[in-house]
XYZ file of C-alpha atoms in Angstrom:
403
model
C 4.222 6.013 58.405
C 3.393 9.500 59.743
C 5.450 11.001 56.937
C 3.643 9.010 54.287
C 0.191 9.897 55.681
C 1.167 13.567 55.786
C 2.460 13.438 52.253
C -0.719 11.775 51.128
C -2.828 14.459 52.751
C -0.781 17.217 51.159
C -1.073 15.531 47.743
C -4.844 15.277 48.125
C -5.277 18.864 49.271
C -2.922 20.674 46.913
C -3.004 18.610 43.772
C -6.383 16.965 43.495
C -7.267 19.218 40.540
C -4.043 18.432 38.764
C -4.317 14.676 39.220
C -7.937 14.710 38.070
C -6.906 16.540 34.927
C -4.360 13.800 34.231
C -6.953 11.013 34.063
C -6.808 9.533 30.548
C -9.821 10.405 28.447
C -11.845 7.711 26.664
C -11.136 7.184 22.992
C -13.725 9.028 20.917
C -15.612 6.776 18.569
C -15.203 7.459 14.848
C -17.836 9.600 13.238
C -20.903 7.399 12.836
C -21.853 6.298 9.377
C -25.396 6.460 8.124
C -27.368 3.799 9.934
C -27.561 0.685 7.823
C -30.243 -1.965 7.870
C -29.438 -5.316 9.399
C -27.066 -7.223 7.131
C -26.440 -10.884 6.523
C -22.979 -12.409 6.621
C -20.706 -11.512 3.712
C -20.689 -14.391 1.220
C -17.340 -15.992 0.389
C -15.312 -14.541 -2.456
C -15.733 -16.142 -5.887
C -12.660 -18.371 -6.046
C -11.046 -18.431 -9.520
C -11.898 -21.669 -11.306
C -8.235 -22.293 -12.190
C -5.342 -20.549 -10.474
C -2.106 -21.033 -8.578
C -2.682 -17.948 -6.411
C -5.044 -14.996 -6.262
C -5.757 -11.933 -4.152
C -8.166 -9.021 -3.849
C -6.788 -5.927 -2.093
C -8.328 -2.601 -1.159
C -6.194 0.156 -2.666
C -6.727 2.803 0.010
C -5.943 0.623 3.022
C -3.872 -2.229 1.613
C -6.174 -4.670 3.376
C -6.473 -8.113 1.845
C -10.187 -8.719 1.334
C -9.734 -12.286 0.080
C -7.090 -14.538 -1.391
C -5.375 -17.921 -1.573
C -1.651 -18.747 -1.657
C -0.986 -15.006 -1.591
C 2.658 -15.443 -0.531
C 3.501 -18.369 -2.832
C 6.481 -17.501 -5.048
C 5.509 -17.910 -8.689
C 6.556 -16.823 -12.162
C 4.749 -13.553 -13.027
C 5.203 -13.608 -16.821
C 4.632 -10.174 -18.401
C 3.155 -8.673 -15.237
C 6.891 -8.135 -14.642
C 6.592 -5.124 -16.938
C 4.652 -3.237 -14.260
C 7.812 -3.365 -12.165
C 9.779 -2.199 -15.205
C 7.342 0.705 -15.678
C 7.646 1.644 -12.008
C 11.451 1.785 -12.190
C 11.421 3.894 -15.354
C 8.883 6.312 -13.881
C 11.003 6.645 -10.741
C 14.168 7.253 -12.756
C 12.369 9.905 -14.817
C 11.188 11.609 -11.639
C 14.747 11.520 -10.272
C 16.080 13.182 -13.423
C 18.130 10.180 -14.567
C 16.272 9.864 -17.886
C 13.659 11.926 -19.731
C 10.432 11.071 -21.571
C 11.846 12.476 -24.811
C 15.120 10.497 -24.620
C 15.884 8.584 -27.819
C 16.013 4.885 -26.930
C 17.865 2.500 -29.232
C 16.239 -0.795 -30.213
C 19.425 -2.787 -29.897
C 20.145 -6.044 -31.719
C 19.926 -7.906 -28.406
C 16.534 -6.397 -27.600
C 15.270 -7.210 -31.096
C 16.760 -10.726 -31.120
C 15.522 -11.727 -27.635
C 12.190 -9.887 -27.632
C 11.291 -8.981 -31.200
C 8.948 -10.415 -33.819
C 11.198 -13.438 -34.406
C 10.505 -14.768 -30.917
C 7.461 -16.571 -29.564
C 6.617 -13.744 -27.176
C 4.789 -10.450 -27.550
C 6.635 -7.632 -29.264
C 6.188 -3.943 -30.052
C 7.725 -3.752 -33.534
C 10.133 -0.832 -33.155
C 12.793 -1.208 -35.931
C 16.138 -2.714 -34.928
C 19.102 -0.320 -34.702
C 16.777 2.679 -34.738
C 15.635 4.949 -31.927
C 12.256 5.976 -30.574
C 11.167 8.310 -27.806
C 11.308 6.737 -24.354
C 7.658 7.608 -23.749
C 6.566 5.878 -26.969
C 8.607 2.792 -26.206
C 7.075 2.676 -22.725
C 3.633 2.606 -24.326
C 4.763 -0.191 -26.612
C 5.784 -2.122 -23.527
C 2.693 -1.368 -21.427
C -0.043 -1.539 -24.086
C 1.388 -4.096 -26.520
C 3.380 -5.973 -23.850
C 6.462 -5.652 -26.037
C 9.367 -7.741 -24.747
C 11.684 -5.952 -27.177
C 10.648 -2.560 -25.788
C 11.218 -3.747 -22.203
C 14.776 -4.870 -22.971
C 15.602 -1.681 -24.908
C 14.275 0.496 -22.093
C 16.249 -1.471 -19.507
C 19.445 -1.029 -21.515
C 18.825 2.702 -21.891
C 18.091 3.296 -18.211
C 20.793 1.133 -16.657
C 23.279 0.226 -19.422
C 22.274 -3.437 -19.455
C 19.252 -5.545 -18.624
C 21.222 -7.216 -15.827
C 21.953 -3.858 -14.182
C 18.335 -2.844 -14.641
C 17.195 -6.001 -12.837
C 19.254 -4.858 -9.858
C 17.318 -1.575 -9.920
C 14.060 -3.518 -10.073
C 14.963 -5.436 -6.935
C 15.985 -2.267 -5.106
C 12.694 -0.527 -5.884
C 10.746 -3.692 -5.075
C 12.325 -3.715 -1.613
C 11.289 -0.076 -1.059
C 7.712 -0.920 -2.013
C 7.712 -3.780 0.509
C 7.763 -6.690 -1.939
C 9.542 -9.071 0.420
C 9.151 -12.274 -1.575
C 10.046 -11.049 -5.063
C 13.194 -11.337 -7.155
C 13.566 -10.115 -10.730
C 16.246 -11.139 -13.204
C 14.860 -9.553 -16.388
C 12.650 -6.652 -17.494
C 10.111 -8.558 -19.604
C 9.001 -11.593 -17.599
C 9.948 -14.509 -19.825
C 10.732 -17.499 -17.617
C 14.172 -17.498 -16.020
C 15.643 -19.231 -12.955
C 15.036 -17.148 -9.829
C 12.560 -14.773 -11.503
C 9.575 -14.889 -9.145
C 7.107 -12.892 -7.114
C 3.816 -13.377 -5.242
C 0.207 -12.331 -5.644
C 0.514 -10.193 -2.508
C 3.681 -8.465 -3.715
C 2.096 -7.733 -7.089
C -0.924 -6.171 -5.389
C 1.483 -3.953 -3.429
C 3.169 -3.021 -6.709
C -0.191 -2.125 -8.227
C -0.963 0.154 -5.266
C 2.437 1.819 -5.584
C 2.047 2.361 -9.330
C -1.356 4.035 -8.972
C -0.240 6.121 -5.992
C 3.241 7.195 -7.063
C 3.063 7.515 -10.858
C -0.552 7.943 -12.013
C 0.475 9.382 -15.397
C 2.535 6.319 -16.235
C -0.142 4.062 -14.797
C -2.628 5.607 -17.238
C -0.831 3.914 -20.171
C -2.347 0.630 -18.994
C -5.908 1.630 -19.895
C -5.099 2.535 -23.520
C -6.812 -0.085 -25.680
C -4.420 -0.137 -28.641
C -1.121 1.300 -29.817
C 0.466 1.640 -33.253
C 4.143 1.287 -34.132
C 4.845 1.926 -37.789
C 2.192 0.056 -39.737
C 1.391 -2.402 -36.923
C -1.510 -1.724 -34.552
C -1.899 -4.086 -31.620
C -4.605 -4.222 -28.937
C -4.155 -4.250 -25.201
C -4.511 -7.866 -24.027
C -6.526 -6.911 -20.932
C -10.048 -7.960 -21.958
C -11.578 -6.183 -18.968
C -10.913 -2.808 -20.581
C -13.710 -3.634 -23.058
C -16.034 -5.218 -20.495
C -16.149 -2.713 -17.638
C -15.615 1.043 -17.857
C -14.404 1.179 -14.236
C -11.376 -1.003 -15.073
C -8.294 1.064 -15.932
C -5.479 -1.516 -15.765
C -3.221 -3.145 -15.085
C -1.354 -5.921 -16.958
C -1.670 -9.374 -18.451
C 0.923 -12.117 -18.634
C 1.347 -15.583 -20.081
C 4.053 -18.213 -20.377
C 3.848 -21.987 -20.302
C 5.332 -21.924 -16.790
C 3.227 -19.061 -15.377
C -0.063 -19.869 -17.094
C -2.492 -17.027 -17.835
C -2.093 -14.164 -15.355
C -3.926 -10.890 -14.861
C -3.276 -7.982 -12.534
C -6.355 -5.750 -12.682
C -7.663 -2.628 -11.003
C -10.925 -0.713 -11.076
C -12.312 2.410 -9.446
C -15.973 2.971 -8.678
C -16.726 6.217 -6.920
C -14.061 6.804 -4.278
C -13.231 3.119 -3.925
C -10.458 1.331 -5.839
C -9.687 -2.390 -5.722
C -6.761 -4.429 -7.063
C -7.060 -8.075 -8.091
C -4.292 -10.492 -9.078
C -4.937 -13.934 -10.580
C -1.892 -16.099 -11.334
C -1.862 -19.406 -13.190
C -5.169 -19.220 -15.047
C -6.187 -21.541 -17.885
C -7.042 -19.014 -20.612
C -7.388 -15.331 -21.435
C -11.139 -15.511 -20.984
C -10.995 -17.393 -17.693
C -8.505 -15.020 -16.082
C -10.683 -12.073 -17.164
C -13.927 -13.679 -15.983
C -12.493 -14.576 -12.585
C -10.830 -11.197 -12.084
C -14.020 -9.294 -12.847
C -15.968 -11.561 -10.491
C -13.526 -10.729 -7.695
C -13.746 -6.988 -8.379
C -17.546 -7.059 -8.464
C -17.667 -9.013 -5.201
C -15.329 -6.551 -3.495
C -17.254 -3.483 -4.591
C -20.576 -5.049 -3.669
C -19.703 -6.236 -0.177
C -16.978 -3.903 1.164
C -16.632 -0.192 1.843
C -13.715 2.036 2.839
C -13.888 4.735 5.520
C -11.552 7.417 6.879
C -11.829 6.913 10.636
C -9.377 9.470 12.003
C -7.629 12.488 10.508
C -4.112 13.713 11.335
C -3.842 16.695 13.659
C -6.958 15.796 15.632
C -6.860 14.254 19.100
C -7.899 10.631 19.406
C -7.286 10.566 23.192
C -5.629 12.466 26.050
C -3.140 10.742 28.326
C -1.592 11.719 31.651
C 1.921 13.152 31.498
C 4.407 13.523 34.345
C 6.909 16.375 34.689
C 5.372 18.454 31.906
C 4.141 22.033 31.692
C 0.827 20.472 30.627
C -0.611 17.577 32.576
C -1.849 15.668 29.531
C -0.670 14.993 26.007
C -3.068 14.826 23.090
C -2.611 11.685 21.010
C -3.501 11.403 17.334
C -2.443 9.819 14.050
C 0.223 11.121 11.690
C -1.586 9.918 8.556
C -5.296 9.422 7.844
C -6.435 6.111 9.285
C -8.536 4.262 6.735
C -10.272 0.941 7.131
C -12.107 -1.462 4.825
C -15.053 -3.314 6.318
C -18.033 -5.326 5.120
C -20.830 -2.983 4.131
C -23.030 -2.028 7.072
C -20.420 -2.957 9.719
C -18.661 0.394 10.144
C -20.447 1.227 13.378
C -19.326 -2.112 14.837
C -15.649 -1.118 14.757
C -13.956 -0.904 18.161
C -10.898 1.373 18.581
C -8.380 0.961 21.406
C -5.023 2.452 22.315
C -1.823 0.867 23.588
C 0.264 3.488 25.418
C 2.973 3.095 28.091
C 1.507 3.461 31.577
C 3.981 6.175 32.542
C 4.727 9.084 30.206
C 7.328 11.701 31.134
C 7.715 15.042 29.343
C 9.099 16.485 27.171
C 7.359 15.375 23.968
C 7.761 16.928 20.547
C 4.869 17.283 18.107
C 4.657 14.155 15.977
C 6.673 12.022 18.397
C 5.478 8.381 18.397
C 4.017 7.394 21.759
C 1.827 4.327 21.265
C -0.423 2.418 18.889
C -4.052 2.787 17.838
C -5.797 -0.460 16.902
C -9.217 -0.968 15.350
C -10.926 -4.333 15.645
C -14.016 -5.929 14.165
C -15.362 -9.074 15.821
C -12.120 -9.288 17.792
C -9.862 -9.166 14.719
C -7.510 -6.234 14.076
C -8.520 -4.622 10.780
C -6.394 -1.452 11.005
C -3.684 0.003 13.177
C -1.451 3.054 13.177
C 1.164 4.730 15.381
C -0.132 7.225 17.928
C 1.819 10.477 18.003
C 1.766 13.644 20.084
C -0.564 16.121 18.392
C 1.249 19.037 20.044
C 4.478 19.411 21.977
C 4.536 19.119 25.773
C 7.433 21.054 27.271
C 9.269 19.953 30.380
C 8.005 21.531 33.609
C 10.031 23.675 35.995
C 12.255 22.279 38.715
C 9.727 22.194 41.581
C 6.958 20.522 39.548
C 9.397 17.921 38.279
C 10.551 17.303 41.846
C 6.996 16.944 43.097
C 6.059 14.606 40.236
C 9.108 12.487 41.010
C 7.749 12.099 44.535
C 4.233 11.258 43.277
C 5.610 8.709 40.828
C 7.559 7.087 43.656
C 4.456 7.131 45.832
C 2.289 5.456 43.148
C 4.935 2.811 42.584
C 4.884 1.730 46.238
C-alpha cells in the first residue's frame, strides 16, 4: 500500500500537466447554418399512384429520403441500359475500347433488337458499322435494344460475356440485389434489380462518367432518316431534369429512373411498375419536387481538420487529432441542421504509434435519436512512439488505472 500511495503522489506531482493535456476534448459542433424560423413536421412523400417499388435518394449523401419496397427484386426493363452505359464508359476509361471504334450491327443484334421486334430500336443498318459513341447515343436516347446488343458484342465478344461484366461492375457499385443476363432489359429469367440498387447506379453514373451521363438529357437523336425522341417526358417538363432512363415491358410495367439538379442539390428518383408513361412521369416529378422543397444537404466536416482530440498512451504527443478522410455530408429536413448531434465512438485506450489517415473510430451524426450520417474517424496527423522511459512510465500508469 505504501508503494502505491507513493507512486500516486509521484504521478500527481510530476505528470499532472501531461495527464490534463490527455483529457479528450469535446466534439466541436458543425458550423451553424443560418437561423431558420420554426418549422412544422415534414409532410409525407407523395406516394406514386401505381407502382411496385419506388425511392427518392439524395445524390451527395446517398441517403434515402423516402421509398417503399426499395429492396424488392424486380424486372428493370430498359433501365438496364444505364448499367450497359456504365460498363461501356468504364471500359473506355480503361482503354479497352474507344469512342471512335467501329461497332458492327450484327444479324443477332438486328434480329433480337431491331425494327422487326416489338421493342424500341435505334435503326442502325444490319451488317454495317457505326462509331461506338453514336451507337451509345442510339441506346441511351432512343433506347435502342439493337444498339445495346451490338455494343455488348463489341465490348465483350458476346452479350453473355458482357452480362458477366455488368454483374462485376454492379458489385463494385454496391448493387447487392441485382443480377443482369442481357444488355437491353427485355424480360429474361433471373434478370432483376431493385429500386435502391438503381438509385446507387444513378449516383455512380453521374459521379464517375458525367460525359456519358449527359447523353441521357438529349431530347432526340437521328439515325439515317429516322429521328426518334427521348422517352423521358420530364426532359420537356422541368429544365432541372437531366436524366436518366425510361423502361417498359409487360412484366416490368412503366418504369422511370430520373434525376434533377437545382442549385447545388441533386436528387435521384426511381419508380418501378407504373401504369403509363404519363403516370410514371407525374409521380417522379412529384417526388423530386417534394425532395427539393423539404430537404437540404450540408457539408458538416472537412477532411484534414480535427473533429476531436483523444488521449494517447506511449506517444511523443499526448493526444491524437481525429478527423474524417472524406467530406461528411448529411441530408436533413429544411431548418433542422442545427438540431444535428455528433458523437464519436473511439476505443477507451489508444497506444501510439499512429500513422496519418489511420482509422481509429467512428463519427456518428443523429437527428431525433436516429443516425443520419456516419464516417470513419482517422488520425489527422501521425503520432510517433515515445522514448523508452515515457513508454515505461505510461505502462505503469495504464496498469494503475486498470486496478
